[in-house]
Coordinates of C-alpha atoms in Angstrom, one line a residue:
Chain A
M1 CA 9.4 24.1 32.2
N2 CA 9.2 26.9 29.8
L3 CA 6.0 25.9 28.1
L4 CA 5.8 29.1 26.3
A5 CA 9.2 29.0 24.7
M6 CA 8.3 29.6 21.1
T7 CA 10.4 28.1 18.4
I8 CA 10.3 30.1 15.2
H9 CA 11.2 28.3 12.0
L10 CA 12.1 30.5 9.1
P11 CA 13.5 28.9 6.0
V12 CA 16.6 31.1 5.6
P13 CA 16.8 33.5 8.5
G14 CA 17.4 37.1 7.4
V15 CA 16.2 36.6 3.8
A16 CA 13.1 38.7 3.8
A17 CA 12.2 37.8 0.2
V18 CA 12.0 34.1 0.9
V19 CA 9.8 34.7 4.0
T20 CA 7.5 37.0 2.1
A21 CA 7.2 34.4 -0.7
Q22 CA 6.4 31.7 1.7
V23 CA 3.7 33.7 3.5
L24 CA 2.2 34.9 0.2
G25 CA 2.2 31.3 -1.1
V26 CA 0.3 30.0 1.8
L27 CA -2.2 32.9 1.9
L28 CA -2.8 32.8 -1.8
L29 CA -3.3 29.0 -1.9
P30 CA -6.8 28.5 -0.4
P31 CA -9.0 29.9 -3.2
L32 CA -6.9 27.8 -5.7
L33 CA -7.9 24.6 -3.9
M34 CA -11.6 25.6 -4.0
S35 CA -11.0 26.1 -7.8
V36 CA -9.6 22.5 -8.0
I37 CA -12.8 21.2 -6.4
A38 CA -15.0 23.3 -8.6
K39 CA -13.1 22.2 -11.7
T40 CA -13.4 18.5 -10.7
K41 CA -17.1 18.8 -10.2
A42 CA -17.5 20.6 -13.5
W43 CA -15.5 17.8 -15.3
F44 CA -17.7 15.1 -13.8
G45 CA -20.7 17.1 -15.0
G46 CA -19.4 17.4 -18.5
R47 CA -18.9 21.2 -18.2
D48 CA -15.8 23.4 -18.5
G49 CA -16.5 25.0 -15.2
P50 CA -15.5 28.5 -14.0
P51 CA -12.1 29.8 -14.8
W52 CA -9.2 28.8 -12.5
L53 CA -9.0 32.2 -11.0
Q54 CA -12.7 32.7 -10.4
P55 CA -12.5 32.4 -6.6
Y56 CA -10.0 35.2 -6.6
F57 CA -12.2 37.4 -8.8
D58 CA -15.2 36.6 -6.5
L59 CA -13.1 37.8 -3.4
L60 CA -12.0 41.0 -5.2
K61 CA -15.6 41.7 -6.2
L62 CA -16.8 41.2 -2.7
F63 CA -14.1 43.5 -1.3
R64 CA -15.2 46.3 -3.6
K65 CA -18.8 46.2 -2.4
G66 CA -20.3 47.8 0.7
A67 CA -21.8 45.8 3.5
V68 CA -25.5 45.9 4.6
Y69 CA -26.3 45.5 8.2
S70 CA -29.7 44.8 9.6
H71 CA -31.0 47.1 12.4
T72 CA -31.6 44.2 14.7
T73 CA -28.0 43.1 14.8
T74 CA -25.4 44.2 17.3
W75 CA -21.6 44.3 17.2
V76 CA -21.5 40.5 17.5
F77 CA -22.8 40.3 14.0
R78 CA -20.0 42.6 12.7
A79 CA -17.3 40.9 14.8
G80 CA -18.3 37.3 13.6
P81 CA -16.5 37.1 10.2
I82 CA -13.5 39.1 11.4
V83 CA -12.9 37.0 14.5
S84 CA -13.4 33.8 12.6
L85 CA -10.8 34.8 10.0
A86 CA -8.4 36.1 12.6
A87 CA -8.6 32.8 14.5
L88 CA -7.9 30.8 11.3
L89 CA -5.0 33.1 10.3
T90 CA -3.5 32.6 13.8
A91 CA -3.9 28.8 13.4
T92 CA -2.1 29.1 10.0
T93 CA 1.1 30.1 11.7
M94 CA 1.2 26.9 13.7
I95 CA 0.3 24.3 11.0
P96 CA 2.9 23.3 8.5
V97 CA 1.4 23.9 5.0
L98 CA 3.9 24.1 2.2
G99 CA 6.9 22.8 4.1
P100 CA 7.8 20.4 6.9
N101 CA 7.8 23.2 9.5
S102 CA 5.3 25.7 10.7
W103 CA 6.3 29.3 11.3
L104 CA 5.6 29.4 15.0
G105 CA 5.2 26.6 17.5
F106 CA 5.4 25.7 21.2
K107 CA 4.8 22.7 23.3
G108 CA 1.0 22.1 23.4
D109 CA 0.1 24.3 20.5
L110 CA -2.1 21.5 19.1
I111 CA -4.7 22.4 21.8
L112 CA -4.5 26.1 20.9
V113 CA -5.0 25.2 17.2
A114 CA -8.0 23.0 18.0
Y115 CA -9.6 25.8 20.1
L116 CA -8.8 28.4 17.5
F117 CA -11.0 26.4 15.1
A118 CA -13.6 26.3 17.8
L119 CA -13.4 30.0 18.5
G120 CA -13.9 30.8 14.8
R121 CA -16.9 28.5 14.7
M122 CA -18.3 30.0 17.9
F123 CA -18.2 33.5 16.4
T124 CA -19.8 32.4 13.2
V125 CA -22.6 30.8 15.2
L126 CA -23.1 33.8 17.5
A127 CA -23.2 36.1 14.5
A128 CA -25.8 33.9 12.8
M129 CA -28.0 33.9 16.0
D130 CA -27.5 37.6 16.4
T131 CA -29.7 38.2 13.3
G132 CA -32.7 36.6 15.0
S133 CA -33.6 34.6 11.9
A134 CA -35.2 31.2 12.6
F135 CA -33.4 29.6 9.7
E136 CA -30.0 30.8 10.9
G137 CA -30.7 29.5 14.4
M138 CA -31.5 26.1 12.9
G139 CA -28.3 26.1 10.9
S140 CA -26.3 27.1 14.0
A141 CA -27.9 24.2 15.9
R142 CA -26.9 21.7 13.2
E143 CA -23.4 23.2 12.9
V144 CA -22.8 23.0 16.6
T145 CA -24.3 19.5 16.9
F146 CA -21.9 18.2 14.3
A147 CA -19.0 20.1 15.8
T148 CA -19.5 18.5 19.2
M149 CA -19.2 15.1 17.5
S150 CA -16.2 15.9 15.3
E151 CA -14.1 17.7 18.0
P152 CA -13.5 14.5 20.1
A153 CA -12.4 12.8 16.9
L154 CA -10.0 15.6 16.1
F155 CA -8.5 15.5 19.6
L156 CA -8.2 11.7 19.6
C157 CA -6.4 12.0 16.2
L158 CA -4.0 14.6 17.7
A159 CA -3.6 12.4 20.7
V160 CA -2.5 9.5 18.5
L161 CA 0.1 11.7 16.8
A162 CA 1.3 13.0 20.1
I163 CA 1.6 9.6 21.7
S164 CA 3.3 7.9 18.8
T165 CA 5.9 10.7 18.4
G166 CA 6.2 11.7 22.0
N167 CA 5.9 15.3 21.0
L168 CA 3.3 18.0 21.8
Q169 CA 4.2 20.5 19.2
L170 CA 2.3 20.2 15.9
D171 CA 5.1 20.4 13.4
D172 CA 7.3 18.1 15.5
M173 CA 4.4 15.6 15.6
L174 CA 4.2 15.5 11.9
G175 CA 7.8 15.3 10.8
T176 CA 10.6 12.6 11.1
N177 CA 9.1 11.1 14.2
L178 CA 5.9 10.2 12.5
A179 CA 7.7 8.3 9.7
G180 CA 8.9 6.0 12.5
A181 CA 5.3 5.6 13.8
W182 CA 4.1 4.7 10.3
H183 CA 6.7 1.9 10.4
S184 CA 5.8 0.5 13.8
V185 CA 2.0 1.2 14.0
G186 CA 1.0 1.5 10.4
P187 CA -2.6 0.4 10.8
A188 CA -3.2 3.0 13.6
M189 CA -1.9 5.7 11.3
L190 CA -4.2 4.6 8.5
L191 CA -7.1 4.9 10.9
V192 CA -6.0 8.4 11.9
V193 CA -5.8 9.5 8.2
G194 CA -9.3 8.1 7.6
A195 CA -10.7 9.9 10.7
L196 CA -9.0 13.1 9.7
F197 CA -10.6 12.9 6.3
I198 CA -14.0 12.6 7.8
I199 CA -13.2 15.5 10.1
L200 CA -12.1 17.5 7.1
L201 CA -15.3 16.9 5.2
T202 CA -17.4 17.8 8.3
E203 CA -15.5 20.9 9.4
C204 CA -15.4 22.3 5.9
S205 CA -19.1 21.5 5.3
R206 CA -18.5 19.3 2.3
I207 CA -20.6 16.4 0.9
P208 CA -21.6 13.9 2.4
V209 CA -22.2 16.0 5.6
D210 CA -23.3 19.3 4.1
D211 CA -23.7 20.5 0.6
P212 CA -21.8 23.8 0.0
L213 CA -23.9 24.6 -3.1
T214 CA -27.4 24.0 -1.7
H215 CA -29.6 27.1 -1.6
L216 CA -32.6 25.8 0.2
E217 CA -32.7 27.1 3.8
L218 CA -34.1 23.9 5.2
T219 CA -31.2 21.8 4.0
M220 CA -28.3 24.2 4.5
I221 CA -26.0 23.9 7.5
H222 CA -23.0 26.2 7.1
E223 CA -24.3 28.3 4.2
V224 CA -27.5 29.2 6.1
M225 CA -25.5 30.8 8.9
V226 CA -23.8 33.3 6.6
L227 CA -26.8 34.3 4.6
D228 CA -27.0 37.8 6.1
H229 CA -23.4 38.7 5.6
S230 CA -22.5 40.8 2.6
G231 CA -19.6 42.6 1.0
P232 CA -16.2 42.4 2.7
D233 CA -17.7 40.4 5.6
F234 CA -18.8 37.7 3.1
A235 CA -15.4 37.8 1.5
Y236 CA -13.8 37.1 4.9
I237 CA -16.2 34.1 5.4
T238 CA -15.5 32.7 1.9
Y239 CA -11.8 33.1 2.3
G240 CA -12.0 31.7 5.8
A241 CA -13.8 28.6 4.7
A242 CA -11.1 28.0 2.0
L243 CA -8.4 28.6 4.5
K244 CA -9.9 26.1 6.9
F245 CA -9.9 23.5 4.2
T246 CA -6.3 24.3 3.5
L247 CA -5.3 24.0 7.1
L248 CA -7.1 20.8 7.9
G249 CA -6.0 19.4 4.5
S250 CA -2.4 20.2 5.4
L251 CA -2.8 18.4 8.7
L252 CA -4.1 15.4 6.9
V253 CA -1.5 15.5 4.1
H254 CA 1.4 15.9 6.6
A255 CA 0.0 13.1 8.7
A256 CA -0.4 10.8 5.7
M257 CA 3.0 11.6 4.2
P258 CA 5.6 12.5 6.8
Q259 CA 8.2 13.7 4.3
V260 CA 10.8 15.8 6.0
A261 CA 12.9 15.9 2.8
W262 CA 10.4 18.1 1.0
V263 CA 11.9 21.5 1.7
G264 CA 12.6 24.7 -0.3
L265 CA 10.8 25.6 -3.5
P266 CA 10.7 22.1 -5.0
G267 CA 9.4 20.8 -1.7
A268 CA 6.7 23.5 -1.5
L269 CA 5.6 22.4 -5.0
L270 CA 5.4 18.8 -4.0
W271 CA 3.2 19.7 -0.9
L272 CA 1.1 21.9 -3.2
A273 CA 0.6 18.9 -5.5
A274 CA -0.4 16.7 -2.5
L275 CA -2.9 19.3 -1.3
M276 CA -4.3 19.6 -4.9
A277 CA -4.6 15.8 -5.0
L278 CA -6.6 16.0 -1.8
A279 CA -8.9 18.7 -3.2
L280 CA -9.3 16.5 -6.3
L281 CA -10.4 13.6 -4.1
V282 CA -12.9 15.8 -2.3
G283 CA -14.2 16.9 -5.7
I284 CA -14.6 13.3 -6.8
I285 CA -16.5 12.5 -3.6
E286 CA -18.8 15.5 -4.1
S287 CA -19.5 14.4 -7.7
T288 CA -20.1 10.8 -7.0
M289 CA -21.8 10.7 -3.6
A290 CA -25.2 12.1 -2.4
R291 CA -25.5 13.9 0.8
L292 CA -26.2 11.7 3.8
R293 CA -29.5 11.9 5.5
L294 CA -29.2 14.1 8.6
N295 CA -29.6 11.3 11.1
R296 CA -27.0 9.2 9.3
V297 CA -24.4 12.0 9.7
S298 CA -24.1 11.2 13.4
L299 CA -23.2 7.6 12.6
L300 CA -20.5 8.9 10.2
L301 CA -19.1 11.1 12.9
A302 CA -19.4 8.5 15.6
G303 CA -17.5 6.3 13.1
A304 CA -14.7 8.9 12.9
T305 CA -14.5 9.1 16.7
V306 CA -14.4 5.3 16.9
L307 CA -11.7 5.0 14.3
S308 CA -9.5 7.5 16.1
G309 CA -10.2 6.0 19.5
L310 CA -9.2 2.6 18.0
A311 CA -6.0 4.2 16.8
V312 CA -5.3 5.5 20.3
L313 CA -5.8 2.0 21.6
L314 CA -3.5 0.5 19.0
V315 CA -0.8 3.0 19.7
L316 CA -1.0 2.6 23.5
F317 CA -1.0 -1.2 23.1
N318 CA 2.0 -1.0 20.9
K319 CA 3.8 1.2 23.6
L320 CA 3.0 -1.4 26.3
A321 CA 3.9 -4.5 24.3
Chain B
M1 CA 4.3 -25.3 27.3
L2 CA 3.3 -24.6 23.8
A3 CA 5.4 -22.6 21.5
A4 CA 3.0 -21.2 18.9
L5 CA 5.7 -19.9 16.6
T6 CA 9.2 -21.2 16.3
H7 CA 10.7 -18.5 14.1
P8 CA 10.5 -14.7 14.7
I9 CA 8.1 -13.2 12.1
P10 CA 9.7 -10.8 9.6
D11 CA 8.8 -7.2 10.0
S12 CA 6.8 -6.6 6.8
L13 CA 4.7 -9.7 7.4
H14 CA 4.1 -8.5 10.9
T15 CA 2.7 -5.2 9.6
A16 CA 0.5 -7.2 7.2
I17 CA -0.9 -9.4 9.9
D18 CA -1.6 -6.4 12.1
G19 CA -3.3 -4.7 9.2
A20 CA -5.5 -7.7 8.6
L21 CA -6.5 -7.9 12.2
V22 CA -7.4 -4.2 12.4
L23 CA -9.4 -4.7 9.2
V24 CA -11.3 -7.5 11.0
L25 CA -12.1 -5.1 13.8
L26 CA -13.3 -2.4 11.3
L27 CA -15.5 -5.0 9.5
N28 CA -17.0 -5.9 12.9
L29 CA -17.9 -2.2 13.4
A30 CA -19.2 -1.9 9.8
M31 CA -21.5 -4.9 10.5
L32 CA -22.9 -3.0 13.5
A33 CA -23.4 0.1 11.4
T34 CA -25.0 -1.2 8.3
S35 CA -28.8 -1.1 7.9
R36 CA -29.0 -3.7 5.1
L37 CA -29.2 -7.4 5.7
A38 CA -27.4 -8.3 2.5
T39 CA -24.6 -5.8 3.1
C40 CA -24.2 -7.3 6.6
I41 CA -23.8 -10.8 5.1
R42 CA -21.4 -9.6 2.5
L43 CA -19.3 -7.9 5.1
F44 CA -19.3 -11.1 7.1
S45 CA -18.1 -13.0 4.0
F46 CA -15.3 -10.4 3.5
Q47 CA -14.3 -10.8 7.2
C48 CA -14.0 -14.5 6.7
L49 CA -11.8 -14.0 3.6
V50 CA -9.5 -11.8 5.7
I51 CA -9.2 -14.2 8.6
S52 CA -8.8 -17.2 6.3
V53 CA -5.5 -15.7 5.1
L54 CA -4.1 -15.5 8.6
P55 CA -3.2 -19.2 9.0
I56 CA -1.2 -19.0 5.8
A57 CA 0.6 -15.9 7.1
A58 CA 1.4 -17.8 10.3
A59 CA 2.5 -20.8 8.3
T60 CA 5.0 -18.8 6.2
A61 CA 6.6 -17.7 9.5
S62 CA 7.1 -21.3 10.6
D63 CA 7.2 -23.8 7.9
A64 CA 6.1 -26.7 10.2
I65 CA 2.4 -25.9 10.0
G66 CA 2.2 -25.3 6.2
I67 CA -0.2 -28.1 5.4
H68 CA -2.3 -27.5 8.4
G69 CA -2.8 -23.8 7.7
F70 CA -3.5 -24.5 4.0
F71 CA -6.3 -26.9 4.8
L72 CA -7.7 -24.5 7.3
M73 CA -7.7 -21.7 4.8
G74 CA -9.3 -23.9 2.1
G75 CA -12.1 -25.0 4.4
T76 CA -12.8 -21.5 5.6
V77 CA -12.9 -20.0 2.1
V78 CA -15.2 -22.6 0.7
L79 CA -17.6 -22.7 3.6
K80 CA -17.6 -19.3 5.2
V81 CA -16.7 -17.0 2.3
F82 CA -18.9 -18.6 -0.3
L83 CA -21.3 -21.4 0.9
I84 CA -22.7 -19.9 4.1
P85 CA -23.3 -16.3 2.7
F86 CA -24.8 -17.9 -0.4
I87 CA -27.3 -19.9 1.7
L88 CA -28.2 -16.8 3.8
L89 CA -28.6 -14.5 0.8
R90 CA -30.8 -17.2 -0.8
V91 CA -33.0 -17.2 2.3
I92 CA -33.4 -13.5 2.0
R93 CA -34.2 -13.7 -1.6
T94 CA -36.6 -16.6 -1.7
G95 CA -38.1 -15.9 1.7
D96 CA -39.2 -12.5 0.5
I97 CA -37.8 -11.0 3.6
Q98 CA -37.8 -7.2 4.3
R99 CA -34.2 -6.2 3.6
E100 CA -33.6 -3.9 6.5
V101 CA -31.9 -4.9 9.8
Q102 CA -34.2 -4.1 12.7
P103 CA -32.1 -3.2 15.7
Y104 CA -33.2 -2.9 19.4
L105 CA -30.3 -0.6 19.8
G106 CA -29.8 2.2 17.2
F107 CA -26.9 2.0 14.7
T108 CA -24.9 4.8 16.3
G109 CA -25.5 3.3 19.7
S110 CA -24.4 -0.2 18.5
V111 CA -21.2 1.2 17.1
V112 CA -20.5 3.1 20.3
V113 CA -21.2 0.0 22.4
G114 CA -19.0 -2.0 20.0
A115 CA -16.2 0.4 20.4
M116 CA -16.4 0.1 24.2
M117 CA -16.3 -3.6 23.9
I118 CA -13.1 -3.3 21.8
G119 CA -11.6 -1.1 24.5
G120 CA -12.6 -3.7 27.1
A121 CA -11.1 -6.5 25.0
F122 CA -7.8 -4.6 24.8
A123 CA -7.8 -4.0 28.6
L124 CA -8.6 -7.6 29.3
S125 CA -6.1 -9.1 26.9
S126 CA -3.2 -7.1 28.4
R127 CA -3.9 -9.1 31.7
L128 CA -4.1 -12.5 30.0
V129 CA -1.2 -14.8 30.3
L130 CA -0.8 -16.9 27.2
P131 CA 1.2 -20.1 26.8
G132 CA 3.7 -19.2 24.2
Q133 CA 3.7 -16.2 21.9
A134 CA 0.9 -15.5 19.5
M135 CA 1.7 -14.4 15.9
S136 CA 0.7 -10.9 16.8
T137 CA 0.0 -9.0 20.0
L138 CA -3.2 -7.9 18.4
L139 CA -4.5 -11.4 17.9
I140 CA -6.0 -11.9 21.3
P141 CA -7.7 -8.5 21.7
V142 CA -9.1 -8.8 18.2
A143 CA -10.4 -12.3 19.0
I144 CA -12.1 -11.2 22.2
S145 CA -13.7 -8.1 20.6
T146 CA -14.9 -10.2 17.6
L147 CA -16.5 -12.6 20.1
L148 CA -18.2 -9.8 22.0
I149 CA -19.4 -8.0 18.9
G150 CA -20.8 -11.2 17.6
L151 CA -22.7 -11.5 20.9
L152 CA -23.9 -7.9 20.5
I153 CA -25.2 -8.6 17.0
L154 CA -26.9 -11.7 18.3
V155 CA -28.8 -9.9 21.1
S156 CA -29.4 -6.5 19.7
R157 CA -31.2 -7.4 16.4
Y158 CA -34.8 -8.6 16.0
K159 CA -34.5 -10.7 12.9
A160 CA -33.6 -14.4 13.0
I161 CA -31.2 -14.0 10.1
T162 CA -29.1 -11.4 11.8
Q163 CA -29.0 -13.7 14.8
V164 CA -27.4 -16.3 12.5
V165 CA -24.9 -13.7 11.4
G166 CA -24.2 -12.8 15.0
Y167 CA -23.6 -16.4 15.8
L168 CA -21.2 -16.7 12.9
V169 CA -19.2 -13.6 13.9
L170 CA -19.0 -15.1 17.3
E171 CA -17.6 -18.2 15.8
N172 CA -15.1 -16.1 13.9
G173 CA -13.9 -14.8 17.2
I174 CA -13.4 -18.4 18.5
Y175 CA -11.5 -19.2 15.3
L176 CA -9.2 -16.3 15.8
F177 CA -8.6 -17.5 19.4
G178 CA -7.8 -20.9 17.9
L179 CA -5.1 -19.4 15.7
S180 CA -3.1 -18.6 18.7
L181 CA -3.0 -22.4 19.4
L182 CA -2.4 -23.4 15.8
H183 CA 0.2 -26.0 16.8
A184 CA -1.8 -27.6 19.6
M185 CA -5.1 -28.0 17.9
P186 CA -5.4 -31.0 15.6
L187 CA -6.6 -30.3 12.1
L188 CA -9.5 -32.8 12.5
V189 CA -10.9 -30.8 15.4
E190 CA -10.8 -27.6 13.4
L191 CA -12.4 -29.2 10.3
G192 CA -15.0 -30.7 12.7
I193 CA -15.8 -27.2 14.0
L194 CA -16.2 -25.9 10.4
L195 CA -18.5 -28.8 9.6
D196 CA -20.6 -28.1 12.7
V197 CA -20.9 -24.4 11.8
F198 CA -21.9 -25.3 8.3
V199 CA -24.6 -27.8 9.4
G200 CA -25.7 -25.3 12.0
V201 CA -26.2 -22.6 9.5
F202 CA -27.9 -25.0 7.1
V203 CA -30.4 -26.0 9.7
M204 CA -30.9 -22.4 10.9
A205 CA -31.5 -21.3 7.3
I206 CA -34.2 -23.9 6.9
V207 CA -35.7 -23.0 10.3
V208 CA -35.8 -19.3 9.4
Y209 CA -37.4 -20.1 6.1
H210 CA -40.1 -22.2 7.7
I211 CA -40.7 -19.5 10.4
R212 CA -41.2 -17.1 7.6
Q213 CA -43.5 -19.5 5.7
E214 CA -45.6 -20.2 8.8
F215 CA -45.9 -16.8 10.4
D216 CA -45.3 -14.4 7.5
H217 CA -42.4 -12.8 9.3
M218 CA -39.3 -13.8 11.2
D219 CA -39.4 -11.4 14.1
T220 CA -38.0 -13.5 17.0
Q221 CA -39.9 -11.3 19.5
N222 CA -43.1 -13.1 18.6
L223 CA -41.6 -16.5 19.4
A224 CA -41.5 -15.6 23.1
P225 CA -45.3 -15.9 23.8
M226 CA -45.2 -19.4 22.3
K227 CA -43.5 -21.0 25.3
E228 CA -45.7 -23.0 27.7
P229 CA -47.3 -21.1 30.6
A230 CA -45.3 -21.6 33.8

C-alpha cells in the first residue's frame, strides 16, 4: 500500500495563471466571509456596518505595526500565531474550497486535517499560557474543554463520510460518491450537516458558544487568549480565525451539496455563493440568538456528538441491511 | 407467517419514512435535553404527530390497510397530539407548578445515556428475527429506543408530570412496534389501547393535581415515606 501516494489536482496542468488565480482566490476569501457576517449583523441592528473591505484594511494596518512582547514570555509566545496559521494553511491544501477537488490529497488525509486544526489550537493555547496571565489561562481552559467535546463529533462526522463513500481521502469523500450517500442514507447526511454546523460554530468561537465581540475578560473564550498579541502576530491570528471559518465552512458546504459539476470559474462563483450563504446564516444566528450559558454549551456539544454518532449508526445499519 | 407489506415501497416514500423515524429519535433526545416541562410536552405532541403519519405512509404502500391506517391516524392525532398535551399543559397552568424539569440525572448525562440506549437498540434489533418485513429497517430500532428512552424519562425525573410524559413516550414505542404488525393487529385492539392511554392520562392528571393540592408540590420522592412500615 502506498499510503503516501499524493494525488495532486490542478485545474489545467501547466497553466500557471489559472493556478495562481485559484490560490489567490482561496487565500483572499476568508476576510470577505467575515465581512458578510459583520454586514448581516449590522443590517439586523439597523446600521450600515463597516465597509465590505474593512477586514482587509484591518489586516493591512496590523501588518504595518510593530509587535510588543512582554519580558515574561518565551519563544512559545512568538511561535504561537505563526504555527497556528501555518497549520491552517497546510490544511487549506487538503480541503476543497472553491471547487470539487483539493490541491493535495492522500489516503487518510482527513486525520491529518483534523490534527492540523488541533495543532493550531494547541499553539494558540500554549502561547496564551506562556504570558502567565490568569485570564488567559482561564480562556485556554475553556477553549480546550470545548475542543475536547467538539473533536469527537468532528471525527464521527468524518467517519460517516468515509463509511458512506468508502473513501479515506477528503476530496473523494465529498464528491460524486457522497451524492449517492445522500440518496441512500439521506437522514444520516442531514444529521452530519447539523453536527458539522455546531462544530463550525464552536471551533470558530461564534455565538451561541462564544461571542467574538465580547470584551469582558470573564466572558471571553477565544478572544481572551489572544489579548497579548499585537501587530503582525495579531494579523496572523485574525486571518487564521477567518481561514478556519472558511475551511470548516467549505467542509460543511461540500458535505451538504455534493456538486461535482461545479468546476471552473462559474463553479468557483457558485461555491463562493454557497459559502457566503453560510456566512449569512451564521450572521443571522448571531443577530437573533443570545449566547448559551457556559454549562449549557456542553449539552450543545454532547448533542453534536450524539447527532454524528447516530449518523454513524444509521450508515452502518444501512450497510448491513 | 405474516406479511406486513404486500408491495415494495417506492424509493422516495422510503426516504420519507426513514426521515420521519430519525426525527422521532431526535425528538426523544430533545425531550431528554429540555429543561422546561411545557417544552417537553410540546415535543411529545410533535412526536405523536410524526408517528401518526406513519400508518398512512404504510397504507399508501399497500392499499389493503387504507381504512385501518386512516382510523389509527385520526385517533392518534385527536388524542395524543391535541387532547393529552392539552390536559397536561392545563395541569401545569392550573396547578401552579414550577415549570422546570427536575432530573436525577443531568441533562447532558441523560442525553448521553439516551444515545447509548439508541446504540443498544440498533445492536439488539439487528439480531431480532421478525415475521415478515417491516416498512423500514429503522422501524424496530427506533421503536426499541423510544421504549427505552420513555423508561429513562420515567425513572430519571422527580416530577409526577414528567413521569406521565415518560409513560406516554414508552407507549409511543409500543405503538411503533405495533406498526410492524399493522396487518395482524385488529383495529379494535389499537383503538382500545388508545382509549386506555387516554383514560390513564386523565386519571393521572387528576391524581397529580390532587397531590399538588394536598401537599403543595408533586415531588414523587416524598411519596416513598408514606408506605406502611414493614
